[in-house]
Amino acid sequence: MFRPDGSLLPHHQCPMADVLRTGVSVRGQEVHIERPDGSRGIALVDIEAVKDSDGNIVGAVNCFQDITERKRNEAQIINLAHEAEHRAKNILATVLATVRLSRSDTVDDLKQLIEGRIDALAKVHALFVQSRWAGAELHSLVAQELLPYCGDTEGRVRIDGPGVMLEPNTAQTIAISLHELATNAAKYGSLSAADGRVEIAWSYMADGRLSLRWIELGGPTVTPPSHRGFGTRIIEKIISAHLEGEVRFDWRDQGLTCEITLLLALPARCGATAGA
């Protein structure tokens, strides 16, 4: 037997020895045991002293109940609770930042902006559930966010890039950025025109960073804005603050181009994928 800290528990100090020495019963005491095959577990012991007619202790009865699996499940539940708390705080922090960054001229427009951004977070969280919270695959994230704009026009949205699994914080930030770009394109850019289209592509750079490019084509003629729009500032702020990444906007005649570069927190390549 072993103590909870892993040190060996000598026989003369074990619960059975205490009962044989004192006659005081043991109820529901946990002991760490080593089985004959060398594996370790946790047992719940109940020990009762056996006495003769004169009250002398002549032995003891020990009942072991193996609770290893139960303890493992309890530890897992505790870990999951801590993880859920951590994720909930991250989610609420992202929602709070999204609300604080939202501005509009009217209350109704403000509500619509906030609803759209929270909906983008809800969609990416559905991907987290599918991956058991490992993150979100970038191709799936992009396709999900752009699905409402595909319509019946073939090639209206083109997606191309290697397989990349984004950890949750990165995926949330990219989801909000894509939502802002798509919303802007639907109102003023290429997705507001019948023949307009968007290309989203990504690749790894020589220094190991990921480069994500948003390219609008076939929309209204674009002129550089006289000042940064609010959606543009949101993308710049969350990419730099949450991911320590960089954003470049290029207002070409053919349409807006946005390039986001970031260093992924963990190795995230998961095979090559491409699609349209």
mmCIF file of C-alpha atoms in Angstrom:
data_model
loop_
_atom_site.group_PDB
_atom_site.id
_atom_site.type_symbol
_atom_site.label_atom_id
_atom_site.label_comp_id
_atom_site.label_asym_id
_atom_site.label_seq_id
_atom_site.Cartn_x
_atom_site.Cartn_y
_atom_site.Cartn_z
ATOM 1 C CA MET A 1 0.000 0.000 0.000
ATOM 2 C CA PHE A 2 1.002 3.620 -0.576
ATOM 3 C CA ARG A 3 0.234 7.015 0.846
ATOM 4 C CA PRO A 4 -1.569 9.601 -1.333
ATOM 5 C CA ASP A 5 1.785 11.277 -2.049
ATOM 6 C CA GLY A 6 3.071 8.011 -3.554
ATOM 7 C CA SER A 7 5.380 7.018 -0.704
ATOM 8 C CA LEU A 8 5.314 3.457 0.580
ATOM 9 C CA LEU A 9 2.974 2.789 3.525
ATOM 10 C CA PRO A 10 4.593 0.221 5.861
ATOM 11 C CA HIS A 11 2.363 -2.630 7.007
ATOM 12 C CA HIS A 12 2.657 -1.640 10.660
ATOM 13 C CA GLN A 13 1.183 1.772 9.805
ATOM 14 C CA CYS A 14 -1.662 0.592 7.579
ATOM 15 C CA PRO A 15 -5.360 0.803 8.651
ATOM 16 C CA MET A 16 -5.476 -2.909 9.447
ATOM 17 C CA ALA A 17 -2.562 -2.572 11.866
ATOM 18 C CA ASP A 18 -4.304 0.371 13.552
ATOM 19 C CA VAL A 19 -7.487 -1.646 14.072
ATOM 20 C CA LEU A 20 -5.571 -4.663 15.430
ATOM 21 C CA ARG A 21 -3.711 -2.384 17.804
ATOM 22 C CA THR A 22 -6.584 -0.179 19.017
ATOM 23 C CA GLY A 23 -9.782 -2.105 18.280
ATOM 24 C CA VAL A 24 -11.261 1.048 16.736
ATOM 25 C CA SER A 25 -13.142 0.307 13.511
ATOM 26 C CA VAL A 26 -12.296 1.999 10.194
ATOM 27 C CA ARG A 27 -15.102 3.162 7.928
ATOM 28 C CA GLY A 28 -14.723 4.402 4.328
ATOM 29 C CA GLN A 29 -10.990 5.084 4.410
ATOM 30 C CA GLU A 30 -9.199 5.428 1.055
ATOM 31 C CA VAL A 31 -5.944 3.556 0.548
ATOM 32 C CA HIS A 32 -3.656 3.449 -2.470
ATOM 33 C CA ILE A 33 -2.811 -0.110 -3.407
ATOM 34 C CA GLU A 34 -0.547 -1.958 -5.797
ATOM 35 C CA ARG A 35 -2.078 -5.010 -7.445
ATOM 36 C CA PRO A 36 -0.177 -8.254 -8.119
ATOM 37 C CA ASP A 37 0.334 -7.205 -11.751
ATOM 38 C CA GLY A 38 2.066 -3.988 -10.640
ATOM 39 C CA SER A 39 -0.783 -1.611 -11.515
ATOM 40 C CA ARG A 40 -1.949 0.817 -8.869
ATOM 41 C CA GLY A 41 -5.402 1.814 -7.788
ATOM 42 C CA ILE A 42 -7.485 3.229 -4.975
ATOM 43 C CA ALA A 43 -9.574 1.127 -2.595
ATOM 44 C CA LEU A 44 -12.145 2.027 0.018
ATOM 45 C CA VAL A 45 -11.641 -0.045 3.160
ATOM 46 C CA ASP A 46 -13.974 -0.903 6.011
ATOM 47 C CA ILE A 47 -12.245 -2.783 8.849
ATOM 48 C CA GLU A 48 -13.896 -4.280 11.897
ATOM 49 C CA ALA A 49 -12.012 -5.824 14.830
ATOM 50 C CA VAL A 50 -12.878 -9.412 15.832
ATOM 51 C CA LYS A 51 -12.878 -9.999 19.608
ATOM 52 C CA ASP A 52 -13.208 -13.065 21.802
ATOM 53 C CA SER A 53 -15.642 -13.454 24.683
ATOM 54 C CA ASP A 54 -13.280 -11.603 26.980
ATOM 55 C CA GLY A 55 -13.036 -8.618 24.635
ATOM 56 C CA ASN A 56 -9.531 -9.395 23.462
ATOM 57 C CA ILE A 57 -8.721 -8.547 19.846
ATOM 58 C CA VAL A 58 -8.068 -11.792 18.011
ATOM 59 C CA GLY A 59 -8.277 -10.530 14.431
ATOM 60 C CA ALA A 60 -10.053 -8.212 12.035
ATOM 61 C CA VAL A 61 -12.250 -8.353 8.942
ATOM 62 C CA ASN A 62 -11.256 -6.066 6.069
ATOM 63 C CA CYS A 63 -13.591 -5.270 3.182
ATOM 64 C CA PHE A 64 -11.948 -3.697 0.116
ATOM 65 C CA GLN A 65 -13.952 -1.877 -2.556
ATOM 66 C CA ASP A 66 -11.998 -0.898 -5.667
ATOM 67 C CA ILE A 67 -12.949 2.712 -6.478
ATOM 68 C CA THR A 68 -10.142 3.428 -8.965
ATOM 69 C CA GLU A 69 -12.489 4.029 -11.874
ATOM 70 C CA ARG A 70 -14.786 6.201 -9.777
ATOM 71 C CA LYS A 71 -11.873 8.352 -8.603
ATOM 72 C CA ARG A 72 -10.630 8.625 -12.174
ATOM 73 C CA ASN A 73 -14.067 9.765 -13.317
ATOM 74 C CA GLU A 74 -14.278 12.288 -10.456
ATOM 75 C CA ALA A 75 -10.881 13.714 -11.392
ATOM 76 C CA GLN A 76 -11.958 13.940 -15.023
ATOM 77 C CA ILE A 77 -15.159 15.758 -14.037
ATOM 78 C CA ILE A 78 -13.141 18.244 -11.978
ATOM 79 C CA ASN A 79 -10.737 18.805 -14.882
ATOM 80 C CA LEU A 80 -13.637 19.248 -17.293
ATOM 81 C CA ALA A 81 -15.274 21.724 -14.922
ATOM 82 C CA HIS A 82 -12.068 23.775 -14.749
ATOM 83 C CA GLU A 83 -11.712 23.592 -18.523
ATOM 84 C CA ALA A 84 -15.341 24.618 -19.021
ATOM 85 C CA GLU A 85 -14.823 27.562 -16.670
ATOM 86 C CA HIS A 86 -11.712 28.606 -18.593
ATOM 87 C CA ARG A 87 -13.492 28.332 -21.943
ATOM 88 C CA ALA A 88 -16.549 30.181 -20.674
ATOM 89 C CA LYS A 89 -14.346 33.048 -19.491
ATOM 90 C CA ASN A 90 -12.665 33.167 -22.899
ATOM 91 C CA ILE A 91 -16.013 33.136 -24.683
ATOM 92 C CA LEU A 92 -17.456 35.876 -22.492
ATOM 93 C CA ALA A 93 -14.282 37.949 -22.859
ATOM 94 C CA THR A 94 -14.546 37.687 -26.644
ATOM 95 C CA VAL A 95 -18.248 38.572 -26.596
ATOM 96 C CA LEU A 96 -17.573 41.496 -24.257
ATOM 97 C CA ALA A 97 -14.788 42.797 -26.489
ATOM 98 C CA THR A 98 -17.064 42.417 -29.516
ATOM 99 C CA VAL A 99 -19.842 44.417 -27.842
ATOM 100 C CA ARG A 100 -17.442 47.137 -26.678
ATOM 101 C CA LEU A 101 -16.005 47.473 -30.176
ATOM 102 C CA SER A 102 -19.437 47.741 -31.813
ATOM 103 C CA ARG A 103 -20.622 51.177 -32.878
ATOM 104 C CA SER A 104 -23.555 52.287 -35.014
ATOM 105 C CA ASP A 105 -25.705 55.332 -35.719
ATOM 106 C CA THR A 106 -28.939 53.680 -34.579
ATOM 107 C CA VAL A 107 -29.925 51.216 -31.876
ATOM 108 C CA ASP A 108 -31.367 48.779 -34.427
ATOM 109 C CA ASP A 109 -28.188 48.814 -36.488
ATOM 110 C CA LEU A 110 -26.142 48.293 -33.329
ATOM 111 C CA LYS A 111 -28.271 45.284 -32.376
ATOM 112 C CA GLN A 112 -27.826 43.835 -35.858
ATOM 113 C CA LEU A 113 -24.052 44.286 -35.692
ATOM 114 C CA ILE A 114 -23.770 42.612 -32.297
ATOM 115 C CA GLU A 115 -26.094 39.764 -33.302
ATOM 116 C CA GLY A 116 -24.030 39.088 -36.427
ATOM 117 C CA ARG A 117 -20.752 38.979 -34.514
ATOM 118 C CA ILE A 118 -22.126 36.746 -31.769
ATOM 119 C CA ASP A 119 -23.620 34.466 -34.436
ATOM 120 C CA ALA A 120 -20.160 34.159 -35.990
ATOM 121 C CA LEU A 121 -18.805 33.059 -32.595
ATOM 122 C CA ALA A 122 -21.667 30.568 -32.192
ATOM 123 C CA LYS A 123 -20.868 29.008 -35.570
ATOM 124 C CA VAL A 124 -17.198 28.522 -34.777
ATOM 125 C CA HIS A 125 -18.104 27.016 -31.412
ATOM 126 C CA ALA A 126 -20.161 24.407 -33.234
ATOM 127 C CA LEU A 127 -16.910 23.401 -34.961
ATOM 128 C CA PHE A 128 -15.191 23.198 -31.567
ATOM 129 C CA VAL A 129 -17.791 20.661 -30.435
ATOM 130 C CA GLN A 130 -17.122 18.517 -33.517
ATOM 131 C CA SER A 131 -13.389 18.461 -32.736
ATOM 132 C CA ARG A 132 -13.981 17.954 -28.987
ATOM 133 C CA TRP A 133 -12.577 21.426 -28.382
ATOM 134 C CA ALA A 134 -9.295 20.816 -30.174
ATOM 135 C CA GLY A 135 -10.127 23.831 -32.333
ATOM 136 C CA ALA A 136 -11.548 24.451 -35.795
ATOM 137 C CA GLU A 137 -10.252 23.413 -39.202
ATOM 138 C CA LEU A 138 -9.639 26.598 -41.193
ATOM 139 C CA HIS A 139 -11.297 25.412 -44.408
ATOM 140 C CA SER A 140 -14.470 24.460 -42.518
ATOM 141 C CA LEU A 141 -14.453 27.773 -40.643
ATOM 142 C CA VAL A 142 -14.159 29.817 -43.869
ATOM 143 C CA ALA A 143 -16.770 27.734 -45.708
ATOM 144 C CA GLN A 144 -19.210 28.041 -42.816
ATOM 145 C CA GLU A 145 -18.863 31.819 -42.566
ATOM 146 C CA LEU A 146 -19.150 32.386 -46.342
ATOM 147 C CA LEU A 147 -21.956 29.890 -46.968
ATOM 148 C CA PRO A 148 -24.760 32.522 -46.842
ATOM 149 C CA TYR A 149 -23.058 34.459 -49.675
ATOM 150 C CA CYS A 150 -22.405 31.601 -52.103
ATOM 151 C CA GLY A 151 -25.845 31.708 -53.722
ATOM 152 C CA ASP A 152 -26.425 29.876 -56.999
ATOM 153 C CA THR A 153 -23.520 31.521 -58.831
ATOM 154 C CA GLU A 154 -20.733 29.036 -59.450
ATOM 155 C CA GLY A 155 -17.378 30.292 -58.237
ATOM 156 C CA ARG A 156 -18.842 33.214 -56.289
ATOM 157 C CA VAL A 157 -16.737 32.125 -53.317
ATOM 158 C CA ARG A 158 -13.465 30.266 -53.805
ATOM 159 C CA ILE A 159 -11.541 28.748 -50.905
ATOM 160 C CA ASP A 160 -8.043 27.341 -51.225
ATOM 161 C CA GLY A 161 -5.327 26.384 -48.752
ATOM 162 C CA PRO A 162 -3.631 23.548 -46.878
ATOM 163 C CA GLY A 163 -5.252 21.827 -43.932
ATOM 164 C CA VAL A 164 -4.834 23.913 -40.773
ATOM 165 C CA MET A 165 -6.330 23.229 -37.341
ATOM 166 C CA LEU A 166 -6.685 26.507 -35.449
ATOM 167 C CA GLU A 167 -6.746 26.439 -31.658
ATOM 168 C CA PRO A 168 -9.951 27.938 -30.187
ATOM 169 C CA ASN A 169 -8.718 31.469 -29.438
ATOM 170 C CA THR A 170 -7.221 31.839 -32.928
ATOM 171 C CA ALA A 171 -10.320 30.351 -34.555
ATOM 172 C CA GLN A 172 -12.632 32.782 -32.725
ATOM 173 C CA THR A 173 -10.574 35.763 -33.827
ATOM 174 C CA ILE A 174 -10.397 34.619 -37.452
ATOM 175 C CA ALA A 175 -14.154 33.939 -37.433
ATOM 176 C CA ILE A 176 -14.908 37.514 -36.319
ATOM 177 C CA SER A 177 -12.475 38.910 -38.914
ATOM 178 C CA LEU A 178 -14.075 36.892 -41.716
ATOM 179 C CA HIS A 179 -17.513 37.989 -40.557
ATOM 180 C CA GLU A 180 -16.474 41.657 -40.750
ATOM 181 C CA LEU A 181 -14.953 41.204 -44.218
ATOM 182 C CA ALA A 182 -17.977 39.300 -45.535
ATOM 183 C CA THR A 183 -20.450 41.805 -44.081
ATOM 184 C CA ASN A 184 -18.546 44.714 -45.632
ATOM 185 C CA ALA A 185 -18.302 42.901 -48.994
ATOM 186 C CA ALA A 186 -22.056 42.214 -48.974
ATOM 187 C CA LYS A 187 -22.860 45.877 -48.286
ATOM 188 C CA TYR A 188 -20.265 47.732 -50.327
ATOM 189 C CA GLY A 189 -17.865 45.295 -51.991
ATOM 190 C CA SER A 190 -17.821 42.449 -54.461
ATOM 191 C CA LEU A 191 -20.606 40.437 -52.810
ATOM 192 C CA SER A 192 -22.991 43.376 -53.373
ATOM 193 C CA ALA A 193 -22.707 42.864 -57.168
ATOM 194 C CA ALA A 194 -24.313 40.018 -59.109
ATOM 195 C CA ASP A 195 -21.030 39.041 -60.792
ATOM 196 C CA GLY A 196 -18.802 39.773 -57.803
ATOM 197 C CA ARG A 197 -16.781 37.068 -56.135
ATOM 198 C CA VAL A 198 -14.397 36.498 -53.261
ATOM 199 C CA GLU A 199 -11.280 34.358 -53.042
ATOM 200 C CA ILE A 200 -9.962 33.264 -49.658
ATOM 201 C CA ALA A 201 -6.588 31.533 -49.686
ATOM 202 C CA TRP A 202 -3.898 30.818 -47.144
ATOM 203 C CA SER A 203 -0.383 29.433 -47.078
ATOM 204 C CA TYR A 204 2.614 29.089 -44.796
ATOM 205 C CA MET A 205 5.341 31.694 -45.106
ATOM 206 C CA ALA A 206 9.082 30.970 -44.996
ATOM 207 C CA ASP A 207 9.286 32.041 -41.323
ATOM 208 C CA GLY A 208 6.525 29.615 -40.325
ATOM 209 C CA ARG A 209 3.735 32.184 -40.069
ATOM 210 C CA LEU A 210 0.351 31.671 -41.685
ATOM 211 C CA SER A 211 -0.781 34.132 -44.347
ATOM 212 C CA LEU A 212 -4.545 34.393 -44.950
ATOM 213 C CA ARG A 213 -5.620 36.462 -47.979
ATOM 214 C CA TRP A 214 -9.095 37.851 -48.693
ATOM 215 C CA ILE A 215 -9.442 39.024 -52.316
ATOM 216 C CA GLU A 216 -12.551 40.698 -53.746
ATOM 217 C CA LEU A 217 -13.153 40.740 -57.510
ATOM 218 C CA GLY A 218 -15.897 41.890 -59.863
ATOM 219 C CA GLY A 219 -17.581 44.327 -57.509
ATOM 220 C CA PRO A 220 -18.060 48.110 -57.632
ATOM 221 C CA THR A 221 -15.002 50.227 -58.331
ATOM 222 C CA VAL A 222 -13.160 50.700 -55.060
ATOM 223 C CA THR A 223 -11.485 53.871 -53.865
ATOM 224 C CA PRO A 224 -9.369 54.058 -50.716
ATOM 225 C CA PRO A 225 -11.480 55.394 -47.817
ATOM 226 C CA SER A 226 -10.681 58.786 -46.346
ATOM 227 C CA HIS A 227 -10.605 57.199 -42.887
ATOM 228 C CA ARG A 228 -10.569 53.734 -41.377
ATOM 229 C CA GLY A 229 -14.016 52.177 -41.140
ATOM 230 C CA PHE A 230 -15.136 50.622 -37.906
ATOM 231 C CA GLY A 231 -15.047 47.075 -39.277
ATOM 232 C CA THR A 232 -11.487 47.624 -40.450
ATOM 233 C CA ARG A 233 -10.433 48.862 -37.041
ATOM 234 C CA ILE A 234 -12.071 45.868 -35.333
ATOM 235 C CA ILE A 235 -10.079 43.444 -37.499
ATOM 236 C CA GLU A 236 -6.827 45.296 -36.853
ATOM 237 C CA LYS A 237 -7.478 45.493 -33.123
ATOM 238 C CA ILE A 238 -8.468 41.868 -32.481
ATOM 239 C CA ILE A 239 -5.745 40.423 -34.726
ATOM 240 C CA SER A 240 -3.025 42.451 -33.012
ATOM 241 C CA ALA A 241 -4.418 42.154 -29.465
ATOM 242 C CA HIS A 242 -5.545 38.508 -29.476
ATOM 243 C CA LEU A 243 -3.024 36.925 -31.842
ATOM 244 C CA GLU A 244 -0.166 39.431 -32.063
ATOM 245 C CA GLY A 245 -0.640 39.247 -35.819
ATOM 246 C CA GLU A 246 -0.589 41.801 -38.618
ATOM 247 C CA VAL A 247 -3.248 43.031 -41.053
ATOM 248 C CA ARG A 248 -2.757 44.770 -44.406
ATOM 249 C CA PHE A 249 -5.577 46.319 -46.432
ATOM 250 C CA ASP A 250 -5.209 47.212 -50.105
ATOM 251 C CA TRP A 251 -8.086 49.071 -51.762
ATOM 252 C CA ARG A 252 -7.456 48.201 -55.410
ATOM 253 C CA ASP A 253 -9.709 49.261 -58.293
ATOM 254 C CA GLN A 254 -10.822 45.625 -58.689
ATOM 255 C CA GLY A 255 -11.766 45.279 -55.041
ATOM 256 C CA LEU A 256 -10.475 45.106 -51.493
ATOM 257 C CA THR A 257 -7.602 42.805 -50.603
ATOM 258 C CA CYS A 258 -6.880 41.970 -46.979
ATOM 259 C CA GLU A 259 -3.919 39.920 -45.801
ATOM 260 C CA ILE A 260 -3.725 38.590 -42.238
ATOM 261 C CA THR A 261 -0.448 37.105 -41.040
ATOM 262 C CA LEU A 262 -0.042 35.372 -37.707
ATOM 263 C CA LEU A 263 2.164 32.913 -35.877
ATOM 264 C CA LEU A 264 0.173 29.865 -34.849
ATOM 265 C CA ALA A 265 0.388 28.925 -31.177
ATOM 266 C CA LEU A 266 0.915 25.210 -31.906
ATOM 267 C CA PRO A 267 1.935 23.114 -34.920
ATOM 268 C CA ALA A 268 -1.346 23.121 -36.782
ATOM 269 C CA ARG A 269 -0.851 21.486 -40.149
ATOM 270 C CA CYS A 270 -3.285 18.648 -40.735
ATOM 271 C CA GLY A 271 -2.917 17.690 -44.370
ATOM 272 C CA ALA A 272 -3.662 19.568 -47.562
ATOM 273 C CA THR A 273 -7.180 20.595 -48.522
ATOM 274 C CA ALA A 274 -8.520 22.805 -51.247
ATOM 275 C CA GLY A 275 -11.959 23.589 -52.527
ATOM 276 C CA ALA A 276 -14.283 26.069 -54.096
#
